[in-house]
Amino acid sequence: RTRGSPAERRRDMDAFAPGFLAVYESLKPSGEQRSKQEQLVDSLARSVRKECPHAQMHLYGSCANSFGTSHSDVDVCLEMETGAESAVEVLVRLADVLRADGFENVEAITGARVPIVRMSDPGSGFSCDICINNLLAVANTRLLKDYARIDERLLQLAFLVKHWAKQRGVNEAYRGTLSSYAYVLMCINFLQLREPRILPCLQAMEPTYTLTVDGTECAYFDRVDQLQGFGAGNKASIGELLWGFFHYWASQHRYKRDVISVRLGKTIRKQEKGWTTRVGGDRHLMCIEDPFETGHDLGRVVDRQTIWIIREEMERAATVLQNDDDPCATLFEPY
Ligand code: ATP
Ligand code: MG
């Protein structure tokens, strides 16, 4: 860093680390919530077995990737042969069974990119999404979970960023802002790019785990217990990292030129991916490469209006951290 650059003109962010850590602790699900989730999964498994006795049930998303807050939903994937039937037909039948078994607000959402059954559990209040054979999501859940085990600052940063995004209304992919999954990838990439690095690039290392899903190979180094202390050379506190994250997305990221890639542990050019022109309706205004489905840009939901909403929120966040008297509260004020 050069002297006098904006990165050095900030105030001492370490002072706010205890406040942010307290927010982080308050977001983590309690033991009680976890056991309620387990009960929900058990009763769900009983219902599923009636309709699809051979299905294998996987949890994915934030209930399994360790980035789940107390408000997160439960995401379930059924791995099964659907025979002549389509996944949609299976889901529609499953929805009937779930209704009969007392689950509430059961709804088959079949028009989405990934068809699901959505429902809520009256006992626990949790909502739950069920999909079929979306094994790429199961694989990326595993990758995220393994990254989270390397350095606790990833969990801290991602919980706070997800909470900020939900509070500020920029965590709604169906309305043109970003999914939780996209935000976690942004956090991982940010920590891969610190100097010294706080996270390695697991896909650039010798693979110890490989799963091929529909011709897409998901391979990475998963012996993360061997990587304990990887980021210890970088002492940045959560206060400093949170500020750095928002500062990066407010004023350093080159939106017109770059793609962030967790797969490569760096940013690459849009040109390299052919994401410069609008192909098949994808706008590529903010580019976040999926680590396994590399043709998939998680930012493709962002349009000309929502990109400015996101960027203005990033700027607000950076400014709050920079100047506000009580950033640990102001950052998360509802919009
Ligand atoms: P939340 O705590 O907000 O529920 P989440 O981690 O469950 O967070 P979701 O956005 O609900 O995040 O996504 C659930 C999972 O679905 C992700 O962890 C990921 O595995 C998968 N997923 C979501 N969106 C995409 C996407 N656009 N492309 C590929 N996989 C996705
Ligand atoms: Mg979820």
mmCIF file of C-alpha atoms and ligand atoms in Angstrom:
data_model
loop_
_atom_site.group_PDB
_atom_site.id
_atom_site.type_symbol
_atom_site.label_atom_id
_atom_site.label_comp_id
_atom_site.label_asym_id
_atom_site.label_seq_id
_atom_site.Cartn_x
_atom_site.Cartn_y
_atom_site.Cartn_z
ATOM 1 C CA ARG A 1 0.000 0.000 0.000
ATOM 2 C CA THR A 2 1.245 3.465 -0.774
ATOM 3 C CA ARG A 3 1.367 6.027 2.006
ATOM 4 C CA GLY A 4 -1.600 8.323 2.187
ATOM 5 C CA SER A 5 -3.811 6.073 0.069
ATOM 6 C CA PRO A 6 -7.461 6.000 1.166
ATOM 7 C CA ALA A 7 -6.780 2.625 2.729
ATOM 8 C CA GLU A 8 -4.531 4.321 5.261
ATOM 9 C CA ARG A 9 -6.690 7.327 5.912
ATOM 10 C CA ARG A 10 -9.307 5.269 7.682
ATOM 11 C CA ARG A 11 -9.662 5.352 11.408
ATOM 12 C CA ASP A 12 -8.584 2.506 13.598
ATOM 13 C CA MET A 13 -11.169 -0.163 12.846
ATOM 14 C CA ASP A 14 -9.796 -2.566 15.460
ATOM 15 C CA ALA A 15 -11.602 -0.550 18.121
ATOM 16 C CA PHE A 16 -14.905 -1.861 16.771
ATOM 17 C CA ALA A 17 -13.937 -5.519 16.648
ATOM 18 C CA PRO A 18 -15.526 -6.411 20.024
ATOM 19 C CA GLY A 19 -18.803 -4.759 19.003
ATOM 20 C CA PHE A 20 -18.927 -6.599 15.701
ATOM 21 C CA LEU A 21 -18.010 -9.877 17.357
ATOM 22 C CA ALA A 22 -20.930 -9.413 19.736
ATOM 23 C CA VAL A 23 -23.260 -8.969 16.749
ATOM 24 C CA TYR A 24 -21.763 -12.074 15.148
ATOM 25 C CA GLU A 25 -22.335 -14.125 18.310
ATOM 26 C CA SER A 26 -25.950 -12.956 18.468
ATOM 27 C CA LEU A 27 -26.563 -14.169 14.900
ATOM 28 C CA LYS A 28 -25.265 -17.692 15.430
ATOM 29 C CA PRO A 29 -28.098 -20.191 15.867
ATOM 30 C CA SER A 30 -28.570 -21.455 19.412
ATOM 31 C CA GLY A 31 -28.365 -25.105 20.414
ATOM 32 C CA GLU A 32 -32.129 -25.093 20.778
ATOM 33 C CA GLN A 33 -32.593 -23.856 17.214
ATOM 34 C CA ARG A 34 -30.224 -26.507 15.948
ATOM 35 C CA SER A 35 -32.107 -29.303 17.657
ATOM 36 C CA LYS A 36 -35.405 -27.963 16.300
ATOM 37 C CA GLN A 37 -33.862 -28.062 12.845
ATOM 38 C CA GLU A 38 -32.816 -31.657 13.392
ATOM 39 C CA GLN A 39 -36.342 -32.576 14.450
ATOM 40 C CA LEU A 40 -37.722 -30.954 11.333
ATOM 41 C CA VAL A 41 -35.288 -32.900 9.176
ATOM 42 C CA ASP A 42 -36.288 -36.158 10.908
ATOM 43 C CA SER A 43 -40.005 -35.665 10.391
ATOM 44 C CA LEU A 44 -39.364 -34.595 6.835
ATOM 45 C CA ALA A 45 -37.368 -37.769 6.229
ATOM 46 C CA ARG A 46 -40.335 -39.832 7.413
ATOM 47 C CA SER A 47 -42.681 -38.110 4.953
ATOM 48 C CA VAL A 48 -40.218 -38.372 2.093
ATOM 49 C CA ARG A 49 -39.737 -42.089 2.672
ATOM 50 C CA LYS A 50 -43.443 -42.694 2.018
ATOM 51 C CA GLU A 51 -43.327 -41.122 -1.407
ATOM 52 C CA CYS A 52 -39.697 -41.709 -2.440
ATOM 53 C CA PRO A 53 -38.364 -44.681 -0.468
ATOM 54 C CA HIS A 54 -35.071 -44.835 -2.348
ATOM 55 C CA ALA A 55 -34.211 -41.167 -2.181
ATOM 56 C CA GLN A 56 -31.100 -40.130 -0.328
ATOM 57 C CA MET A 57 -31.566 -36.923 1.589
ATOM 58 C CA HIS A 58 -28.847 -34.250 1.689
ATOM 59 C CA LEU A 59 -28.914 -30.963 3.520
ATOM 60 C CA TYR A 60 -27.397 -28.043 1.649
ATOM 61 C CA GLY A 61 -27.290 -24.277 1.864
ATOM 62 C CA SER A 62 -26.802 -22.485 5.118
ATOM 63 C CA CYS A 63 -28.184 -25.226 7.370
ATOM 64 C CA ALA A 64 -25.208 -27.339 6.230
ATOM 65 C CA ASN A 65 -22.480 -24.927 5.098
ATOM 66 C CA SER A 66 -22.071 -23.391 8.594
ATOM 67 C CA PHE A 67 -23.102 -19.911 7.373
ATOM 68 C CA GLY A 68 -26.633 -20.281 8.729
ATOM 69 C CA THR A 69 -28.047 -17.642 11.049
ATOM 70 C CA SER A 70 -30.955 -18.175 13.397
ATOM 71 C CA HIS A 71 -33.277 -16.901 10.646
ATOM 72 C CA SER A 72 -31.990 -19.161 7.876
ATOM 73 C CA ASP A 73 -34.220 -21.692 6.177
ATOM 74 C CA VAL A 74 -33.548 -25.418 5.792
ATOM 75 C CA ASP A 75 -32.531 -26.521 2.282
ATOM 76 C CA VAL A 76 -32.931 -30.188 1.402
ATOM 77 C CA CYS A 77 -31.917 -32.030 -1.747
ATOM 78 C CA LEU A 78 -33.240 -35.484 -2.631
ATOM 79 C CA GLU A 79 -30.876 -37.624 -4.654
ATOM 80 C CA MET A 80 -32.934 -40.172 -6.584
ATOM 81 C CA GLU A 81 -33.728 -41.813 -9.884
ATOM 82 C CA THR A 82 -36.860 -40.172 -11.211
ATOM 83 C CA GLY A 83 -37.429 -42.765 -13.926
ATOM 84 C CA ALA A 84 -39.808 -41.656 -16.631
ATOM 85 C CA GLU A 85 -41.191 -38.980 -14.372
ATOM 86 C CA SER A 86 -39.866 -35.450 -14.320
ATOM 87 C CA ALA A 87 -38.551 -33.909 -11.114
ATOM 88 C CA VAL A 88 -41.501 -31.543 -11.218
ATOM 89 C CA GLU A 89 -43.993 -34.436 -11.175
ATOM 90 C CA VAL A 90 -42.237 -36.015 -8.210
ATOM 91 C CA LEU A 91 -42.278 -32.687 -6.367
ATOM 92 C CA VAL A 92 -45.978 -32.180 -6.991
ATOM 93 C CA ARG A 93 -46.757 -35.617 -5.513
ATOM 94 C CA LEU A 94 -44.412 -34.995 -2.625
ATOM 95 C CA ALA A 95 -46.221 -31.733 -1.904
ATOM 96 C CA ASP A 96 -49.476 -33.676 -1.407
ATOM 97 C CA VAL A 97 -47.828 -36.051 1.061
ATOM 98 C CA LEU A 98 -46.333 -33.160 3.017
ATOM 99 C CA ARG A 99 -49.699 -31.410 3.240
ATOM 100 C CA ALA A 100 -51.319 -34.603 4.491
ATOM 101 C CA ASP A 101 -48.547 -34.933 7.100
ATOM 102 C CA GLY A 102 -49.349 -31.544 8.573
ATOM 103 C CA PHE A 103 -46.718 -29.274 7.063
ATOM 104 C CA GLU A 104 -48.040 -25.798 6.343
ATOM 105 C CA ASN A 105 -47.952 -23.442 3.346
ATOM 106 C CA VAL A 106 -46.810 -26.284 1.104
ATOM 107 C CA GLU A 107 -46.239 -24.969 -2.388
ATOM 108 C CA ALA A 108 -44.565 -26.544 -5.430
ATOM 109 C CA ILE A 109 -42.585 -23.822 -7.203
ATOM 110 C CA THR A 110 -41.971 -25.397 -10.569
ATOM 111 C CA GLY A 111 -41.111 -22.441 -12.791
ATOM 112 C CA ALA A 112 -37.780 -21.610 -11.113
ATOM 113 C CA ARG A 113 -34.309 -22.495 -12.437
ATOM 114 C CA VAL A 114 -34.295 -25.194 -9.767
ATOM 115 C CA PRO A 115 -37.876 -26.448 -9.119
ATOM 116 C CA ILE A 116 -38.638 -26.835 -5.415
ATOM 117 C CA VAL A 117 -41.325 -27.583 -2.876
ATOM 118 C CA ARG A 118 -41.459 -24.869 -0.220
ATOM 119 C CA MET A 119 -43.213 -25.341 3.088
ATOM 120 C CA SER A 120 -43.091 -24.405 6.719
ATOM 121 C CA ASP A 121 -43.016 -26.497 9.829
ATOM 122 C CA PRO A 122 -45.699 -25.401 12.306
ATOM 123 C CA GLY A 123 -43.741 -26.816 15.266
ATOM 124 C CA SER A 124 -40.481 -24.978 14.790
ATOM 125 C CA GLY A 125 -41.562 -22.147 12.467
ATOM 126 C CA PHE A 126 -38.716 -22.996 10.103
ATOM 127 C CA SER A 127 -39.310 -22.803 6.407
ATOM 128 C CA CYS A 128 -37.852 -25.460 4.189
ATOM 129 C CA ASP A 129 -37.074 -25.839 0.474
ATOM 130 C CA ILE A 130 -36.838 -29.280 -1.120
ATOM 131 C CA CYS A 131 -35.272 -29.873 -4.523
ATOM 132 C CA ILE A 132 -34.312 -32.973 -6.487
ATOM 133 C CA ASN A 133 -30.855 -33.977 -7.709
ATOM 134 C CA ASN A 134 -29.308 -30.536 -7.370
ATOM 135 C CA LEU A 135 -26.013 -32.134 -6.436
ATOM 136 C CA LEU A 136 -23.944 -29.147 -7.500
ATOM 137 C CA ALA A 137 -25.511 -27.268 -4.613
ATOM 138 C CA VAL A 138 -24.559 -30.138 -2.315
ATOM 139 C CA ALA A 139 -20.963 -29.927 -3.589
ATOM 140 C CA ASN A 140 -20.714 -26.136 -3.216
ATOM 141 C CA THR A 141 -22.187 -26.399 0.275
ATOM 142 C CA ARG A 142 -19.320 -28.719 1.168
ATOM 143 C CA LEU A 143 -16.747 -26.350 -0.331
ATOM 144 C CA LEU A 144 -18.083 -23.402 1.672
ATOM 145 C CA LYS A 145 -18.131 -25.439 4.843
ATOM 146 C CA ASP A 146 -14.512 -26.460 4.331
ATOM 147 C CA TYR A 147 -13.430 -22.858 3.739
ATOM 148 C CA ALA A 148 -15.178 -21.890 6.958
ATOM 149 C CA ARG A 149 -13.061 -24.368 8.912
ATOM 150 C CA ILE A 150 -9.769 -22.752 7.887
ATOM 151 C CA ASP A 151 -10.058 -19.339 9.523
ATOM 152 C CA GLU A 152 -12.857 -18.164 11.781
ATOM 153 C CA ARG A 153 -12.695 -14.669 10.330
ATOM 154 C CA LEU A 154 -14.529 -15.992 7.259
ATOM 155 C CA LEU A 155 -17.561 -16.943 9.355
ATOM 156 C CA GLN A 156 -17.437 -13.628 11.194
ATOM 157 C CA LEU A 157 -17.184 -11.596 8.009
ATOM 158 C CA ALA A 158 -19.828 -13.581 6.123
ATOM 159 C CA PHE A 159 -22.364 -13.527 8.978
ATOM 160 C CA LEU A 160 -22.005 -9.765 9.280
ATOM 161 C CA VAL A 161 -22.177 -9.201 5.518
ATOM 162 C CA LYS A 162 -25.246 -11.456 5.178
ATOM 163 C CA HIS A 163 -26.926 -9.672 8.075
ATOM 164 C CA TRP A 164 -26.122 -6.270 6.548
ATOM 165 C CA ALA A 165 -27.463 -7.431 3.164
ATOM 166 C CA LYS A 166 -30.720 -8.699 4.631
ATOM 167 C CA GLN A 167 -31.266 -5.570 6.722
ATOM 168 C CA ARG A 168 -30.492 -3.266 3.797
ATOM 169 C CA GLY A 169 -32.672 -5.119 1.287
ATOM 170 C CA VAL A 170 -29.875 -6.246 -1.029
ATOM 171 C CA ASN A 171 -30.192 -10.029 -0.468
ATOM 172 C CA GLU A 172 -33.060 -10.814 -2.831
ATOM 173 C CA ALA A 173 -31.872 -12.530 -6.002
ATOM 174 C CA TYR A 174 -35.403 -12.692 -7.382
ATOM 175 C CA ARG A 175 -35.538 -8.888 -7.181
ATOM 176 C CA GLY A 176 -32.194 -8.237 -8.819
ATOM 177 C CA THR A 177 -29.844 -8.177 -5.861
ATOM 178 C CA LEU A 178 -27.545 -10.981 -4.693
ATOM 179 C CA SER A 179 -28.135 -14.367 -3.025
ATOM 180 C CA SER A 180 -26.553 -15.278 0.303
ATOM 181 C CA TYR A 181 -24.423 -17.751 -1.609
ATOM 182 C CA ALA A 182 -23.032 -14.935 -3.764
ATOM 183 C CA TYR A 183 -22.149 -12.862 -0.691
ATOM 184 C CA VAL A 184 -20.305 -15.774 0.907
ATOM 185 C CA LEU A 185 -18.279 -16.256 -2.295
ATOM 186 C CA MET A 186 -17.440 -12.542 -2.257
ATOM 187 C CA CYS A 187 -16.179 -12.907 1.324
ATOM 188 C CA ILE A 188 -14.068 -15.969 0.488
ATOM 189 C CA ASN A 189 -12.515 -14.247 -2.516
ATOM 190 C CA PHE A 190 -11.802 -11.132 -0.453
ATOM 191 C CA LEU A 191 -9.912 -13.183 2.154
ATOM 192 C CA GLN A 192 -8.024 -15.049 -0.597
ATOM 193 C CA LEU A 193 -6.793 -11.672 -1.847
ATOM 194 C CA ARG A 194 -5.469 -10.278 1.458
ATOM 195 C CA GLU A 195 -1.750 -9.878 1.854
ATOM 196 C CA PRO A 196 -0.684 -12.079 3.532
ATOM 197 C CA ARG A 197 -3.508 -14.366 2.458
ATOM 198 C CA ILE A 198 -6.108 -15.331 5.045
ATOM 199 C CA LEU A 199 -7.601 -18.145 2.933
ATOM 200 C CA PRO A 200 -5.934 -20.403 0.373
ATOM 201 C CA CYS A 201 -7.452 -21.408 -2.955
ATOM 202 C CA LEU A 202 -8.621 -24.981 -2.329
ATOM 203 C CA GLN A 203 -9.353 -25.646 -6.000
ATOM 204 C CA ALA A 204 -5.798 -24.735 -6.978
ATOM 205 C CA MET A 205 -4.388 -27.404 -4.653
ATOM 206 C CA GLU A 206 -4.016 -31.152 -5.193
ATOM 207 C CA PRO A 207 -7.614 -32.475 -5.107
ATOM 208 C CA THR A 208 -8.465 -34.888 -2.310
ATOM 209 C CA TYR A 209 -12.204 -34.768 -3.018
ATOM 210 C CA THR A 210 -13.813 -35.226 -6.403
ATOM 211 C CA LEU A 211 -17.441 -35.484 -7.408
ATOM 212 C CA THR A 212 -18.646 -35.367 -10.991
ATOM 213 C CA VAL A 213 -22.156 -34.046 -11.447
ATOM 214 C CA ASP A 214 -23.650 -34.137 -14.940
ATOM 215 C CA GLY A 215 -20.202 -33.852 -16.494
ATOM 216 C CA THR A 216 -19.077 -31.020 -14.234
ATOM 217 C CA GLU A 217 -16.120 -31.978 -12.114
ATOM 218 C CA CYS A 218 -16.120 -30.654 -8.564
ATOM 219 C CA ALA A 219 -12.620 -31.202 -7.211
ATOM 220 C CA TYR A 220 -10.650 -29.533 -4.443
ATOM 221 C CA PHE A 221 -8.343 -30.093 -1.503
ATOM 222 C CA ASP A 222 -10.601 -30.919 1.430
ATOM 223 C CA ARG A 223 -8.113 -31.938 4.142
ATOM 224 C CA VAL A 224 -8.581 -28.574 5.728
ATOM 225 C CA ASP A 225 -7.501 -29.783 9.156
ATOM 226 C CA GLN A 226 -4.005 -29.593 7.627
ATOM 227 C CA LEU A 227 -4.534 -25.899 6.958
ATOM 228 C CA GLN A 228 -5.237 -24.764 10.515
ATOM 229 C CA GLY A 229 -3.426 -21.510 11.129
ATOM 230 C CA PHE A 230 -3.078 -20.804 7.402
ATOM 231 C CA GLY A 231 -4.062 -17.156 7.812
ATOM 232 C CA ALA A 232 -2.204 -16.560 11.077
ATOM 233 C CA GLY A 233 0.392 -14.378 9.337
ATOM 234 C CA ASN A 234 -2.309 -11.801 8.747
ATOM 235 C CA LYS A 235 -3.485 -10.221 11.975
ATOM 236 C CA ALA A 236 -6.321 -8.117 10.536
ATOM 237 C CA SER A 237 -9.259 -7.907 12.925
ATOM 238 C CA ILE A 238 -12.871 -8.336 11.896
ATOM 239 C CA GLY A 239 -13.318 -4.543 12.092
ATOM 240 C CA GLU A 240 -10.569 -3.956 9.602
ATOM 241 C CA LEU A 241 -11.752 -6.753 7.305
ATOM 242 C CA LEU A 242 -15.349 -5.599 7.284
ATOM 243 C CA TRP A 243 -14.251 -2.092 6.394
ATOM 244 C CA GLY A 244 -11.901 -3.492 3.733
ATOM 245 C CA PHE A 245 -14.676 -5.574 2.211
ATOM 246 C CA PHE A 246 -17.074 -2.661 1.807
ATOM 247 C CA HIS A 247 -14.307 -0.346 0.698
ATOM 248 C CA TYR A 248 -13.308 -2.858 -1.973
ATOM 249 C CA TRP A 249 -16.851 -3.164 -3.355
ATOM 250 C CA ALA A 250 -17.540 0.580 -2.988
ATOM 251 C CA SER A 251 -14.465 1.916 -4.693
ATOM 252 C CA GLN A 252 -11.838 -0.612 -5.673
ATOM 253 C CA HIS A 253 -13.579 -3.374 -7.595
ATOM 254 C CA ARG A 254 -13.457 -2.814 -11.354
ATOM 255 C CA TYR A 255 -17.040 -3.670 -12.208
ATOM 256 C CA LYS A 256 -16.627 -3.086 -15.936
ATOM 257 C CA ARG A 257 -13.538 -5.227 -16.280
ATOM 258 C CA ASP A 258 -13.301 -7.932 -13.640
ATOM 259 C CA VAL A 259 -14.863 -11.176 -12.467
ATOM 260 C CA ILE A 260 -14.219 -12.507 -8.970
ATOM 261 C CA SER A 261 -13.186 -16.149 -8.962
ATOM 262 C CA VAL A 262 -12.990 -18.280 -5.826
ATOM 263 C CA ARG A 263 -11.951 -21.137 -8.125
ATOM 264 C CA LEU A 264 -8.710 -19.328 -9.004
ATOM 265 C CA GLY A 265 -8.374 -17.304 -5.808
ATOM 266 C CA LYS A 266 -8.157 -14.007 -7.665
ATOM 267 C CA THR A 267 -9.992 -11.707 -10.038
ATOM 268 C CA ILE A 268 -9.918 -12.372 -13.757
ATOM 269 C CA ARG A 269 -10.997 -10.369 -16.781
ATOM 270 C CA LYS A 270 -14.535 -10.573 -18.129
ATOM 271 C CA GLN A 271 -12.927 -10.901 -21.527
ATOM 272 C CA GLU A 272 -11.353 -14.213 -20.541
ATOM 273 C CA LYS A 273 -14.812 -15.600 -19.810
ATOM 274 C CA GLY A 274 -16.570 -14.047 -22.767
ATOM 275 C CA TRP A 275 -18.750 -12.147 -20.322
ATOM 276 C CA THR A 276 -18.331 -8.834 -22.105
ATOM 277 C CA THR A 277 -21.414 -8.887 -24.267
ATOM 278 C CA ARG A 278 -24.935 -9.648 -23.322
ATOM 279 C CA VAL A 279 -25.358 -13.321 -24.101
ATOM 280 C CA GLY A 280 -28.751 -14.971 -23.768
ATOM 281 C CA GLY A 281 -30.141 -12.165 -21.640
ATOM 282 C CA ASP A 282 -27.307 -12.269 -19.092
ATOM 283 C CA ARG A 283 -26.086 -8.778 -18.329
ATOM 284 C CA HIS A 284 -22.850 -9.484 -16.464
ATOM 285 C CA LEU A 285 -22.772 -6.086 -14.748
ATOM 286 C CA MET A 286 -21.336 -7.546 -11.550
ATOM 287 C CA CYS A 287 -19.501 -10.807 -12.112
ATOM 288 C CA ILE A 288 -19.158 -13.569 -9.534
ATOM 289 C CA GLU A 289 -18.072 -16.892 -11.013
ATOM 290 C CA ASP A 290 -19.583 -20.038 -9.528
ATOM 291 C CA PRO A 291 -16.666 -22.180 -8.272
ATOM 292 C CA PHE A 292 -17.864 -25.361 -10.011
ATOM 293 C CA GLU A 293 -20.370 -24.288 -12.646
ATOM 294 C CA THR A 294 -17.872 -21.895 -14.164
ATOM 295 C CA GLY A 295 -20.218 -20.712 -16.905
ATOM 296 C CA HIS A 296 -22.594 -19.503 -14.228
ATOM 297 C CA ASP A 297 -22.362 -15.854 -13.157
ATOM 298 C CA LEU A 298 -24.058 -15.379 -9.785
ATOM 299 C CA GLY A 299 -24.292 -11.691 -10.546
ATOM 300 C CA ARG A 300 -26.393 -12.224 -13.644
ATOM 301 C CA VAL A 301 -29.534 -11.337 -11.695
ATOM 302 C CA VAL A 302 -28.200 -7.793 -11.242
ATOM 303 C CA ASP A 303 -29.580 -5.210 -13.680
ATOM 304 C CA ARG A 304 -28.839 -1.558 -14.473
ATOM 305 C CA GLN A 305 -30.946 -0.340 -11.599
ATOM 306 C CA THR A 306 -30.093 -2.840 -8.911
ATOM 307 C CA ILE A 307 -26.355 -2.527 -9.519
ATOM 308 C CA TRP A 308 -26.587 1.073 -8.323
ATOM 309 C CA ILE A 309 -28.655 0.061 -5.329
ATOM 310 C CA ILE A 310 -25.974 -2.463 -4.377
ATOM 311 C CA ARG A 311 -23.102 -0.044 -5.008
ATOM 312 C CA GLU A 312 -24.755 2.731 -3.027
ATOM 313 C CA GLU A 313 -25.289 0.355 -0.128
ATOM 314 C CA MET A 314 -21.624 -0.679 -0.303
ATOM 315 C CA GLU A 315 -20.661 3.007 -0.182
ATOM 316 C CA ARG A 316 -22.995 3.711 2.684
ATOM 317 C CA ALA A 317 -21.516 0.786 4.606
ATOM 318 C CA ALA A 318 -17.939 1.941 3.997
ATOM 319 C CA THR A 319 -18.851 5.488 5.070
ATOM 320 C CA VAL A 320 -20.650 4.294 8.194
ATOM 321 C CA LEU A 321 -17.611 2.265 9.200
ATOM 322 C CA GLN A 322 -15.386 5.217 8.472
ATOM 323 C CA ASN A 323 -17.316 7.992 10.226
ATOM 324 C CA ASP A 324 -20.244 6.864 12.314
ATOM 325 C CA ASP A 325 -20.152 7.084 16.112
ATOM 326 C CA ASP A 326 -21.765 3.686 16.541
ATOM 327 C CA PRO A 327 -21.028 1.684 13.380
ATOM 328 C CA CYS A 328 -21.917 -1.664 14.989
ATOM 329 C CA ALA A 329 -25.537 -0.497 15.159
ATOM 330 C CA THR A 330 -25.833 1.934 12.244
ATOM 331 C CA LEU A 331 -24.442 -0.508 9.702
ATOM 332 C CA PHE A 332 -27.395 -2.834 10.244
ATOM 333 C CA GLU A 333 -30.216 -0.298 10.461
ATOM 334 C CA PRO A 334 -33.136 -1.408 8.282
ATOM 335 C CA TYR A 335 -33.345 0.597 5.067
HETATM 336 P P1 ATP B 1 -29.649 -18.163 3.851
HETATM 337 O O1 ATP B 1 -29.053 -18.200 5.217
HETATM 338 O O2 ATP B 1 -29.935 -16.770 3.396
HETATM 339 O O3 ATP B 1 -30.781 -19.124 3.644
HETATM 340 P P2 ATP B 1 -28.141 -19.925 2.077
HETATM 341 O O4 ATP B 1 -26.670 -20.181 2.178
HETATM 342 O O5 ATP B 1 -29.045 -21.054 2.390
HETATM 343 O O6 ATP B 1 -28.445 -18.627 2.936
HETATM 344 P P3 ATP B 1 -29.437 -19.560 -0.405
HETATM 345 O O7 ATP B 1 -29.270 -18.350 -1.267
HETATM 346 O O8 ATP B 1 -30.757 -19.889 0.245
HETATM 347 O O9 ATP B 1 -28.323 -19.399 0.664
HETATM 348 O O10 ATP B 1 -28.943 -20.784 -1.245
HETATM 349 C C1 ATP B 1 -28.922 -22.099 -0.734
HETATM 350 C C2 ATP B 1 -27.881 -22.911 -1.453
HETATM 351 O O11 ATP B 1 -28.280 -23.070 -2.797
HETATM 352 C C3 ATP B 1 -26.496 -22.282 -1.513
HETATM 353 O O12 ATP B 1 -25.713 -22.575 -0.410
HETATM 354 C C4 ATP B 1 -25.950 -22.900 -2.754
HETATM 355 O O13 ATP B 1 -25.461 -24.190 -2.448
HETATM 356 C C5 ATP B 1 -27.160 -23.023 -3.624
HETATM 357 N N1 ATP B 1 -27.346 -21.873 -4.519
HETATM 358 C C6 ATP B 1 -28.080 -20.774 -4.274
HETATM 359 N N2 ATP B 1 -28.092 -19.947 -5.313
HETATM 360 C C7 ATP B 1 -27.355 -20.540 -6.237
HETATM 361 C C8 ATP B 1 -27.022 -20.194 -7.555
HETATM 362 N N3 ATP B 1 -27.436 -19.052 -8.116
HETATM 363 N N4 ATP B 1 -26.245 -21.050 -8.238
HETATM 364 C C9 ATP B 1 -25.825 -22.202 -7.696
HETATM 365 N N5 ATP B 1 -26.127 -22.597 -6.449
HETATM 366 C C10 ATP B 1 -26.881 -21.776 -5.743
HETATM 367 MG MG MG B 2 -31.080 -21.143 2.563
#
